Coordinates of C-alpha atoms and ligand atoms in Angstrom, one line a residue:
M242 CA 67.8 164.0 97.0
S243 CA 65.1 161.1 97.6
N244 CA 67.8 158.2 97.7
D245 CA 66.7 156.6 101.2
P246 CA 69.7 154.0 101.9
T247 CA 67.6 152.4 104.1
S248 CA 64.6 151.6 101.6
M249 CA 67.5 149.5 99.9
T250 CA 67.0 147.0 102.0
G251 CA 62.9 146.8 101.5
P252 CA 60.3 148.1 103.9
G253 CA 60.7 147.2 107.3
A254 CA 64.4 145.8 107.7
A255 CA 66.4 147.6 109.4
P256 CA 69.1 149.6 107.4
A257 CA 72.1 147.6 106.4
A258 CA 75.4 148.5 106.8
A259 CA 77.0 151.0 104.4
P260 CA 79.0 149.1 102.1
S261 CA 82.9 150.0 102.3
D262 CA 85.4 149.9 99.8
F263 CA 88.4 151.8 98.5
I264 CA 86.6 154.4 96.6
R265 CA 84.2 155.2 100.2
D266 CA 87.4 155.5 101.6
I267 CA 88.7 157.7 99.7
I268 CA 85.4 159.8 99.3
A269 CA 85.5 159.7 103.7
E270 CA 88.7 161.0 103.5
D271 CA 88.0 163.8 101.1
I272 CA 85.5 164.8 103.4
A273 CA 87.2 165.0 106.3
T274 CA 90.0 167.1 104.9
N275 CA 87.2 168.9 103.2
K276 CA 88.9 168.5 99.5
H277 CA 85.8 169.9 97.1
G278 CA 84.5 172.1 100.0
G279 CA 83.4 168.6 101.2
K280 CA 81.1 168.2 98.4
V281 CA 80.8 165.0 97.0
V282 CA 78.7 164.5 93.3
T283 CA 79.6 161.5 91.1
R284 CA 77.7 160.8 88.0
F285 CA 76.5 157.6 85.7
P286 CA 77.5 158.3 82.2
P287 CA 75.8 155.7 80.2
E288 CA 76.4 155.9 76.2
P289 CA 72.8 156.0 75.1
N290 CA 73.9 153.2 73.0
G291 CA 72.1 149.8 74.1
Y292 CA 70.2 149.1 77.1
L293 CA 71.9 149.1 80.3
H294 CA 73.4 145.6 81.6
I295 CA 74.1 144.1 84.9
G296 CA 77.3 145.6 84.6
H297 CA 76.3 149.1 84.6
A298 CA 74.1 148.1 87.8
K299 CA 77.1 147.9 89.4
S300 CA 78.3 150.8 88.5
I301 CA 74.9 152.5 89.5
C302 CA 74.5 151.1 92.7
L303 CA 77.8 152.6 93.6
N304 CA 77.7 155.7 92.3
F305 CA 74.2 156.2 93.5
G306 CA 74.9 154.1 96.3
I307 CA 77.3 157.0 97.5
A308 CA 75.6 159.6 96.9
A309 CA 72.7 158.4 99.3
E310 CA 75.2 157.3 101.9
N311 CA 76.6 160.9 102.1
S312 CA 74.1 163.8 103.2
G313 CA 74.2 166.4 100.7
A314 CA 75.7 164.2 98.2
R315 CA 74.3 164.1 94.9
C316 CA 74.7 161.4 91.4
H317 CA 74.1 162.9 88.0
L318 CA 72.4 160.6 85.6
R319 CA 74.6 162.2 82.4
F320 CA 74.1 160.7 78.7
D321 CA 77.2 160.5 77.1
D322 CA 76.1 161.5 73.7
T323 CA 79.1 162.6 71.7
N324 CA 79.1 159.8 69.1
P325 CA 75.6 159.9 67.2
A326 CA 75.8 157.4 64.8
R327 CA 75.2 154.4 67.1
E328 CA 72.9 156.8 69.7
D329 CA 69.1 156.8 69.8
V330 CA 66.0 158.3 72.1
E331 CA 64.8 154.6 72.8
Y332 CA 68.0 153.9 74.9
V333 CA 68.0 157.2 76.2
D334 CA 64.4 156.1 77.3
S335 CA 65.1 153.0 78.5
I336 CA 68.2 153.8 80.7
Q337 CA 65.8 156.2 82.7
A338 CA 63.4 153.7 83.2
D339 CA 65.7 150.9 84.7
V340 CA 67.6 153.3 86.7
Q341 CA 64.3 154.5 88.9
W342 CA 63.5 150.7 88.4
L343 CA 67.0 149.9 90.6
G344 CA 64.9 152.0 93.1
F345 CA 67.8 155.3 92.4
N346 CA 66.9 159.0 91.2
W347 CA 68.4 161.9 89.6
G348 CA 66.2 164.6 91.2
D349 CA 67.1 167.6 89.0
H350 CA 70.1 166.3 87.4
K351 CA 69.9 164.8 84.6
Y352 CA 72.0 166.1 81.7
Y353 CA 73.5 165.4 78.2
A354 CA 76.9 166.1 77.1
S355 CA 75.5 167.1 73.9
D356 CA 74.5 170.3 76.3
Y357 CA 77.8 171.1 76.4
F358 CA 79.0 170.7 72.7
E359 CA 78.9 174.6 72.9
Q360 CA 81.4 175.1 76.0
L361 CA 83.0 172.6 74.7
Y362 CA 84.1 173.9 71.6
E363 CA 84.6 177.0 73.4
Y364 CA 87.1 175.2 75.5
A365 CA 88.9 173.8 71.9
I366 CA 89.4 177.3 71.1
L367 CA 91.5 178.4 74.4
L368 CA 93.5 175.2 73.9
I369 CA 94.2 176.3 70.5
K370 CA 95.1 180.2 71.6
A371 CA 97.3 178.5 74.3
G372 CA 99.4 176.6 71.5
K373 CA 97.6 173.5 73.4
A374 CA 95.8 172.0 70.3
Y375 CA 96.2 171.9 66.3
V376 CA 94.4 170.9 63.5
C377 CA 95.8 167.7 61.9
D378 CA 94.9 166.6 58.5
Q379 CA 96.7 163.1 58.6
T380 CA 94.5 160.4 57.1
P381 CA 93.7 157.9 60.3
E382 CA 95.8 155.8 58.8
E383 CA 99.0 158.1 59.0
F384 CA 97.8 159.1 62.5
K385 CA 97.9 155.5 63.5
R386 CA 101.2 154.4 62.2
D387 CA 102.8 157.7 63.4
R388 CA 101.5 156.8 66.8
G389 CA 104.8 154.7 67.5
T390 CA 104.2 152.0 70.1
P391 CA 104.8 151.9 74.0
T392 CA 108.5 151.1 73.3
I393 CA 109.2 153.3 70.1
P394 CA 108.4 156.7 70.4
G395 CA 105.5 158.3 68.4
T396 CA 106.5 160.5 65.0
P397 CA 105.2 164.5 65.0
S398 CA 102.4 165.0 62.5
P399 CA 103.8 167.7 60.2
W400 CA 100.6 169.7 60.6
R401 CA 101.6 169.9 64.4
D402 CA 103.8 173.4 64.3
R403 CA 100.8 175.5 62.3
T404 CA 100.3 179.1 64.0
V405 CA 97.6 179.4 65.8
D406 CA 95.9 182.3 63.7
E407 CA 95.9 179.2 60.5
N408 CA 94.2 176.5 63.3
L409 CA 91.7 179.0 64.7
D410 CA 90.6 179.4 60.8
I411 CA 90.3 175.6 59.5
F412 CA 89.1 174.7 63.3
A413 CA 86.2 177.2 62.4
R414 CA 86.1 175.9 59.0
M415 CA 85.7 172.6 60.0
R416 CA 82.8 173.4 62.1
A417 CA 81.0 175.0 59.4
G418 CA 81.0 171.8 57.3
E419 CA 83.9 172.5 54.3
F420 CA 85.4 169.3 55.1
P421 CA 84.5 166.0 54.5
D422 CA 84.3 163.1 57.3
G423 CA 88.4 162.0 58.5
A424 CA 89.8 164.8 56.2
R425 CA 91.1 166.3 59.5
T426 CA 91.0 166.1 63.5
L427 CA 92.0 168.6 66.0
R428 CA 94.6 167.1 68.2
A429 CA 95.9 168.3 71.5
K430 CA 99.8 169.0 71.2
I431 CA 101.1 167.5 74.1
D432 CA 103.9 164.7 74.0
M433 CA 105.0 162.0 71.0
S434 CA 107.5 160.6 73.1
S435 CA 105.4 160.7 76.4
P436 CA 105.8 156.7 77.2
N437 CA 101.7 157.2 77.3
I438 CA 100.4 156.4 74.0
H439 CA 97.3 158.1 75.4
L440 CA 99.7 161.3 75.6
R441 CA 100.9 161.5 72.0
D442 CA 98.8 164.5 70.7
P443 CA 95.7 162.4 71.0
G444 CA 92.9 163.3 69.3
L445 CA 90.0 165.9 70.8
Y446 CA 87.9 166.6 67.5
R447 CA 86.6 164.6 64.5
I448 CA 84.3 165.5 61.5
R449 CA 81.0 163.4 61.0
H450 CA 78.7 164.6 58.8
V451 CA 75.7 162.9 61.1
E452 CA 72.9 164.1 62.6
H453 CA 72.5 163.9 66.1
H454 CA 69.6 162.7 68.2
R455 CA 69.3 166.0 70.0
T456 CA 71.2 168.6 68.3
G457 CA 70.0 167.4 65.0
A458 CA 72.1 168.7 62.2
A459 CA 73.3 171.8 64.4
W460 CA 77.1 170.3 64.0
C461 CA 79.3 168.4 62.0
I462 CA 82.4 168.0 64.2
Y463 CA 82.1 165.9 67.0
P464 CA 84.5 165.5 70.8
I465 CA 86.1 162.7 71.2
Y466 CA 85.1 161.1 74.3
D467 CA 88.2 161.4 76.5
Y468 CA 87.9 165.1 75.7
A469 CA 84.1 165.8 76.5
H470 CA 84.2 163.4 79.3
C471 CA 86.5 165.3 81.7
I472 CA 84.9 168.2 81.0
S473 CA 81.3 167.4 81.3
D474 CA 82.2 166.2 84.7
A475 CA 84.2 169.6 85.5
I476 CA 81.3 172.0 84.2
E477 CA 79.3 169.4 86.5
G478 CA 81.0 170.2 89.2
I479 CA 81.5 166.8 89.6
T480 CA 84.2 165.6 92.6
H481 CA 85.0 161.8 91.8
S482 CA 84.5 160.7 88.4
I483 CA 83.9 156.8 88.8
C484 CA 84.9 154.7 85.6
T485 CA 86.1 151.2 84.7
L486 CA 90.2 150.1 85.1
E487 CA 90.8 150.7 81.3
F488 CA 90.2 154.0 81.7
E489 CA 93.2 154.1 84.2
V490 CA 95.7 154.7 81.2
H491 CA 93.3 157.6 80.3
R492 CA 93.7 159.7 83.3
P493 CA 96.7 161.9 82.4
L494 CA 95.2 163.2 79.7
Y495 CA 92.0 163.4 81.5
D496 CA 94.1 165.4 84.0
W497 CA 95.9 167.7 81.7
I498 CA 93.2 168.5 79.4
L499 CA 91.5 170.0 82.6
L500 CA 94.8 171.4 83.9
Q501 CA 94.8 173.7 80.5
L502 CA 91.4 174.9 81.2
P503 CA 89.9 177.4 83.7
F504 CA 88.6 175.1 86.0
T505 CA 89.2 175.7 89.6
D506 CA 88.0 172.5 91.8
R507 CA 89.1 169.8 89.5
P508 CA 87.5 165.9 89.4
R509 CA 89.3 163.1 90.6
Q510 CA 89.0 160.3 87.8
I511 CA 89.0 156.7 89.8
E512 CA 88.6 153.3 88.3
F513 CA 87.5 149.9 89.8
A514 CA 87.1 146.7 87.8
R515 CA 84.0 146.2 85.9
L516 CA 81.8 143.1 86.6
N517 CA 82.4 140.6 84.0
L518 CA 79.9 137.7 84.9
G519 CA 79.9 134.0 83.9
Y520 CA 78.1 132.2 80.8
T521 CA 76.7 135.8 79.1
V522 CA 78.1 138.4 77.4
M523 CA 78.3 142.0 78.8
S524 CA 79.5 144.1 75.7
K525 CA 76.9 146.2 74.4
R526 CA 77.9 145.6 70.9
K527 CA 77.7 141.9 71.3
L528 CA 74.2 142.5 72.9
L529 CA 73.5 144.2 70.1
Q530 CA 74.0 141.7 67.4
L531 CA 71.9 139.0 69.5
V532 CA 69.3 141.2 69.3
E533 CA 69.7 142.0 65.3
E534 CA 70.4 139.0 64.2
N535 CA 67.4 137.5 66.5
L536 CA 69.2 135.4 68.4
V537 CA 67.5 136.8 71.6
S538 CA 63.5 138.0 71.0
G539 CA 64.8 142.2 72.1
W540 CA 67.2 143.8 74.4
N541 CA 64.3 142.5 77.5
D542 CA 64.4 138.9 76.1
P543 CA 64.8 136.8 79.9
R544 CA 67.8 135.3 79.2
M545 CA 69.5 138.2 78.1
P546 CA 71.5 140.2 81.1
T547 CA 70.4 143.5 80.9
I548 CA 68.5 145.1 83.3
A549 CA 65.2 144.8 81.3
G550 CA 65.9 141.6 80.3
L551 CA 66.4 140.3 84.0
R552 CA 63.4 142.9 85.0
R553 CA 60.4 140.6 82.3
R554 CA 62.8 137.6 84.1
G555 CA 61.4 138.2 87.5
F556 CA 64.6 139.6 88.8
T557 CA 63.7 142.2 92.0
P558 CA 66.0 145.4 92.0
E559 CA 66.4 144.2 95.3
S560 CA 68.0 141.2 94.3
I561 CA 70.3 143.1 91.6
R562 CA 70.8 146.0 95.0
Q563 CA 72.2 142.7 97.1
F564 CA 73.9 141.3 94.4
C565 CA 76.0 144.3 93.6
K566 CA 76.6 144.8 97.1
R567 CA 77.5 141.2 97.8
I568 CA 80.5 141.5 94.9
G569 CA 82.1 144.8 96.1
V570 CA 84.3 147.0 94.5
T571 CA 88.0 146.2 93.9
K572 CA 91.2 146.9 91.7
Y573 CA 90.8 143.3 90.4
N574 CA 89.9 142.5 87.3
G575 CA 87.7 138.9 87.2
L576 CA 84.6 136.5 86.9
T577 CA 82.1 136.8 88.8
D578 CA 80.6 133.2 88.9
I579 CA 76.5 133.6 87.7
A580 CA 75.5 131.4 90.3
V581 CA 76.0 134.5 93.1
L582 CA 73.5 136.6 91.0
E583 CA 71.5 133.7 91.0
Y584 CA 71.5 132.9 94.5
A585 CA 70.5 136.8 95.4
V586 CA 68.0 136.3 93.4
R587 CA 66.2 133.2 95.1
E588 CA 66.9 134.5 98.4
D589 CA 64.9 137.6 97.7
L590 CA 62.4 136.0 96.3
N591 CA 62.1 133.3 99.2
K592 CA 61.1 136.1 101.2
H593 CA 58.3 137.6 99.2
A594 CA 57.1 135.1 96.9
W595 CA 53.4 133.6 97.1
R596 CA 53.8 129.7 97.1
V597 CA 51.3 128.3 95.0
M598 CA 50.8 124.7 92.9
G599 CA 51.6 124.2 89.1
V600 CA 52.0 121.3 87.1
L601 CA 54.1 122.0 84.7
R602 CA 54.4 118.5 82.6
P603 CA 51.0 117.0 83.9
I604 CA 49.6 113.5 84.0
R605 CA 45.6 113.9 85.3
V606 CA 44.7 111.4 87.7
E607 CA 41.8 110.3 88.4
I608 CA 40.8 109.4 92.8
T609 CA 38.2 106.8 92.3
N610 CA 37.2 106.9 95.9
Y611 CA 36.2 110.1 96.1
P612 CA 32.7 111.6 95.4
V613 CA 31.5 112.8 91.9
G614 CA 31.3 116.2 91.8
Q615 CA 32.5 116.9 95.3
V616 CA 34.6 119.6 95.4
E617 CA 36.4 120.6 98.9
M618 CA 38.3 123.9 99.4
L619 CA 41.6 123.4 101.4
Q620 CA 43.4 126.6 102.8
A621 CA 46.7 127.3 102.2
V622 CA 49.1 129.5 103.6
N623 CA 50.3 132.2 100.7
N624 CA 54.0 132.8 102.2
P625 CA 55.1 130.9 105.1
E626 CA 58.2 133.4 105.5
D627 CA 55.4 136.2 105.5
P628 CA 51.9 136.0 107.6
S629 CA 50.9 139.0 106.8
A630 CA 50.8 137.9 103.1
G631 CA 47.5 135.2 104.4
S632 CA 46.5 132.3 102.8
R633 CA 43.4 131.1 100.1
E634 CA 41.6 128.9 98.9
V635 CA 42.8 125.7 96.8
P636 CA 39.9 123.4 95.3
F637 CA 40.3 119.9 95.6
S638 CA 38.4 117.3 93.1
R639 CA 38.0 114.1 91.9
H640 CA 39.9 115.0 88.6
I641 CA 43.3 116.2 89.4
Y642 CA 46.7 116.5 87.6
I643 CA 50.1 115.5 89.0
E644 CA 53.5 116.0 87.8
Q645 CA 54.7 113.5 85.2
D646 CA 57.9 113.6 87.2
D647 CA 56.4 112.6 90.0
F648 CA 55.2 109.0 88.9
M649 CA 57.6 106.1 88.3
E650 CA 56.3 102.9 86.8
V651 CA 59.2 101.1 87.6
P652 CA 60.4 102.8 90.6
A653 CA 64.1 103.7 90.7
K654 CA 65.8 103.1 94.2
K655 CA 65.1 105.7 97.2
F656 CA 61.9 106.9 94.4
F657 CA 59.9 108.1 97.3
R658 CA 57.2 109.7 95.2
L659 CA 54.3 107.9 93.5
S660 CA 54.2 104.2 91.7
P661 CA 52.0 101.3 91.3
G662 CA 50.7 100.1 94.6
G663 CA 52.8 102.9 96.4
E664 CA 51.1 105.5 98.3
V665 CA 52.1 110.2 98.3
R666 CA 50.8 112.3 100.5
L667 CA 49.2 115.0 98.2
R668 CA 50.4 118.2 99.6
Y669 CA 47.4 120.4 101.9
A670 CA 44.7 116.7 101.0
Y671 CA 45.1 113.2 101.3
I672 CA 47.3 110.4 100.9
M673 CA 47.0 109.3 98.0
K674 CA 47.4 105.5 96.7
C675 CA 47.9 104.5 92.6
E676 CA 45.9 101.4 92.0
Q677 CA 45.8 101.4 87.7
V678 CA 47.9 102.5 84.9
I679 CA 45.8 103.6 81.5
K680 CA 47.4 103.7 78.6
D681 CA 46.9 104.2 75.2
E682 CA 47.7 101.6 72.3
A683 CA 51.1 102.9 71.9
G684 CA 52.1 102.2 75.3
N685 CA 51.7 105.9 76.7
I686 CA 50.1 107.0 80.2
V687 CA 47.0 108.4 79.6
E688 CA 45.5 108.1 83.0
L689 CA 46.1 107.1 86.9
K690 CA 43.6 105.7 88.6
C691 CA 44.3 106.6 92.4
T692 CA 42.2 106.6 95.6
V693 CA 42.9 108.5 98.6
D694 CA 43.3 107.4 102.7
L695 CA 39.7 109.9 103.1
D696 CA 40.8 110.1 107.1
S697 CA 44.5 111.3 106.1
K698 CA 43.9 115.0 105.7
S699 CA 45.1 117.5 108.1
G700 CA 43.1 117.1 111.5
G701 CA 42.0 113.3 110.3
A702 CA 42.0 110.2 112.2
T703 CA 45.4 109.0 110.2
A704 CA 46.7 112.2 109.4
G705 CA 49.7 111.6 111.4
R706 CA 50.7 108.6 109.5
K707 CA 54.3 108.6 108.0
I708 CA 54.4 109.3 104.3
K709 CA 58.1 109.7 102.3
G710 CA 56.9 111.9 99.6
T711 CA 55.0 115.1 99.4
I712 CA 53.7 115.8 96.1
H713 CA 52.3 119.1 94.4
W714 CA 48.8 118.6 92.0
V715 CA 45.9 121.1 90.6
S716 CA 42.5 120.0 90.6
A717 CA 41.9 119.3 87.0
P718 CA 38.0 120.9 86.6
H719 CA 39.6 124.2 88.3
A720 CA 42.8 124.3 86.9
C721 CA 44.3 127.4 84.8
S722 CA 45.9 126.4 81.5
A723 CA 49.0 128.4 80.5
E724 CA 52.3 129.0 78.8
V725 CA 54.9 128.5 81.2
R726 CA 58.7 129.1 79.8
L727 CA 61.7 127.5 81.5
Y728 CA 64.9 129.8 81.0
D729 CA 68.4 128.6 81.7
R730 CA 72.0 130.8 80.5
L731 CA 72.2 131.9 77.4
F732 CA 75.2 130.4 76.9
T733 CA 77.2 127.0 77.6
V734 CA 80.7 127.9 78.6
P735 CA 81.5 130.6 81.8
E736 CA 83.3 132.8 79.0
P737 CA 81.8 132.8 75.3
D738 CA 83.7 136.5 74.7
G739 CA 87.0 134.8 75.9
D740 CA 87.3 131.4 74.7
A741 CA 90.6 130.3 74.3
S742 CA 89.9 128.4 71.4
G743 CA 89.3 131.9 69.5
K744 CA 85.3 130.9 68.6
D745 CA 82.9 133.4 67.8
F746 CA 81.0 134.1 71.3
K747 CA 77.8 132.9 69.2
Q748 CA 78.9 129.3 68.6
F749 CA 78.6 129.0 72.3
L750 CA 74.8 129.8 72.5
N751 CA 73.1 127.4 74.6
S752 CA 70.2 125.7 72.6
N753 CA 68.0 125.0 75.8
S754 CA 68.4 128.0 77.1
L755 CA 64.1 128.3 76.3
E756 CA 61.9 125.6 76.6
V757 CA 58.0 126.3 76.2
L758 CA 55.5 124.3 78.1
S759 CA 52.1 125.2 76.2
H760 CA 50.5 122.7 78.5
A761 CA 50.9 123.6 82.1
K762 CA 48.4 123.2 84.8
L763 CA 48.3 125.8 87.5
E764 CA 46.1 126.5 90.6
Q765 CA 43.2 128.3 89.9
S766 CA 44.0 131.5 91.7
L767 CA 46.9 132.3 89.4
A768 CA 44.4 132.6 86.1
E769 CA 43.9 136.5 87.5
A770 CA 47.9 136.6 88.3
V771 CA 49.3 139.5 87.1
P772 CA 52.7 141.2 86.5
G773 CA 54.5 142.4 89.5
R774 CA 54.1 139.5 91.9
P775 CA 56.7 136.7 92.5
Y776 CA 55.7 133.1 93.0
Q777 CA 57.0 130.5 93.9
F778 CA 55.5 127.3 92.4
E779 CA 56.1 124.6 95.4
R780 CA 58.8 121.9 94.8
V781 CA 59.7 123.7 91.1
G782 CA 61.1 127.8 91.1
Y783 CA 60.0 131.0 91.4
F784 CA 58.1 132.1 88.4
C785 CA 56.7 135.6 87.3
V786 CA 53.9 136.9 85.0
D787 CA 55.2 137.9 81.9
A788 CA 54.2 141.4 81.5
W789 CA 55.5 141.8 77.9
D790 CA 53.0 138.6 76.3
S791 CA 50.2 137.9 78.8
S792 CA 46.9 139.6 78.4
P793 CA 44.3 140.0 81.3
G794 CA 42.5 136.5 82.3
E795 CA 45.7 134.5 80.2
P796 CA 48.9 135.0 81.7
K797 CA 52.1 133.1 80.4
F798 CA 54.5 132.9 82.9
N799 CA 58.4 133.1 82.9
R800 CA 60.7 131.1 85.3
T801 CA 62.7 133.3 86.7
I802 CA 65.2 130.6 88.6
G803 CA 64.9 127.2 89.9
L804 CA 64.8 126.3 93.6
K805 CA 68.0 124.8 93.8
D806 CA 71.2 125.5 91.3
A807 CA 70.6 122.8 88.7
W808 CA 74.3 123.6 87.4
A809 CA 76.2 122.9 90.5
K810 CA 74.9 119.5 90.4
A811 CA 75.8 119.1 86.5
T812 CA 78.9 120.3 86.7
P813 CA 81.4 116.8 88.1
Ligands
LIG124 P1 79.9 148.3 77.1 O1 81.2 147.9 76.9 O2 78.8 147.3 77.2 O3 79.4 149.1 75.5 P2 80.6 150.6 78.2 O4 81.6 150.9 78.9 O5 80.6 151.2 76.7 O6 80.0 149.6 78.2 P3 79.0 153.4 78.6 O7 77.1 153.3 78.6 O8 79.8 153.8 78.6 O9 79.1 151.6 78.4 O10 78.8 153.0 80.1 C1 78.4 153.8 81.5 C2 79.0 153.6 82.6 O11 79.1 152.1 83.1 C3 80.1 153.7 82.6 O12 80.9 154.5 83.7 C4 81.6 152.6 82.8 O13 82.5 152.1 83.5 C5 80.1 151.9 83.5 N1 80.2 150.2 82.9 C6 80.0 149.6 81.7 N2 80.1 148.2 82.0 C7 80.5 148.0 83.2 C8 80.4 147.0 83.7 N3 80.8 145.5 83.2 N4 80.9 147.0 85.2 C9 80.7 148.0 85.5 N5 80.5 149.2 85.3 C10 80.5 149.3 83.6
LIG125 MG1 81.9 153.7 77.1

């Protein structure tokens, strides 16, 4: 495996201490006691019925992380593709791309549960022969009705005592396609009065005359998740099968099935709390609804909590891994504040982003005492956090743009930026004074006439003059005009899908989650910007070039995240 734990902190950084949690403790103990012959094999088992989201990232970092931290250990990527109706190769491809982008590698260990269909069928025959499984002709409604409740025992199916021969015969005919969907199921014969409902003769196989994206029309019976999952784990020699808490009640069934079959080294299922993140939804069914109802532009819409969306938004793999490390692994379900994720990306981008100037909502400025036609190239450091990023030249001229927000005609108290008669420092350049405000007939500001103190540039006689505010600017004749998209949280409430009012989650969509600015003026160097490099527009936020909609020489920018947590201020 090429998983290198030191790479998780980026090139040159000291290896971070390996995380520690109850699952890693169990594994360390198992290694120490030579359980599973000292082997550690984990797996990440997505169902290819949607794109991966940030919750999956938690599971990926855990499973692949454990493999990376233990020498000789490995993590399998297994597509849990036993439900053909909802699955698609588009999802298989996107899942692989996303796991790799996060920085993990399955090596030669990519598997599909559908590759085990024949073995799963053979094991079902073993169960039937052992009197541990039977064909049941009940309808799904009868099955539900007779299952009982946690306090009322179930009622045995009238088909429970079919003979082995009869079961073998009907099961073979189920496979051969003799019966319509839902006509029969194969059920485990366990205990209809067990306090655990999952042990009350659960279904193992159902009839579905649906083609599968890999096995085509070869099968019309498909194994149920609980049956396929434990056996797939055992076939692959998984030692620790890590899943989310809702499977805790399924664990006795997981163990029961494997105990009936000829496996010697059985995997152990361990549950942890899934990630729930504020201001978003995470169920693939709900994410699919947003996509299908065009409430977002696709699975990779930069507002989606999907890995593809976060990547397009400008999140880095490092920031997502750091986030997963920070939230840790526990047994307690809770809601993680989205600010934790936002903090992680800000922290990472602060280290790597190049500082540039970009004016999102421009006002034109003419500097009347600056020579017509003169252009000066000013030196700007690309990244003060990283000297190796070097510096670049930023042109300055008589016409510039500044941010509308940085000018107030009637300045509020403590407004230290530009106002009539007032002075402000232009980043990397001169101190500028506003002399006159030019308006159109409707009273809108069209231009500011300003002057600069020509000695106030770095190295000049008045360079040290104390000025309270510094603002960013862009030389007008050199500016790159670009579309800039400002993204915000997709929902207006922390728990859109668990709201006490019982409203549909879509009612909480944030109608201001996307603002498109078509006439932003960015510094010249950004005309050639390409996807992949993060930028900090000074004083504004972190941005990246949209990899989807940009064309060469015509970049479109996505705001990854603002410089500060705007929501923290907004909440009283
Ligand atoms: P969804 O509810 O979004 O459909 P799922 O659990 O059905 O998710 P799978 O494709 O089966 O999706 O998930 C693959 C793996 O990722 C599973 O092992 C699952 O436990 C884990 N996983 C899914 N969602 C989360 C989450 N929110 N937090 C942590 N792990 C998760
Ligand atoms: Mg699932």
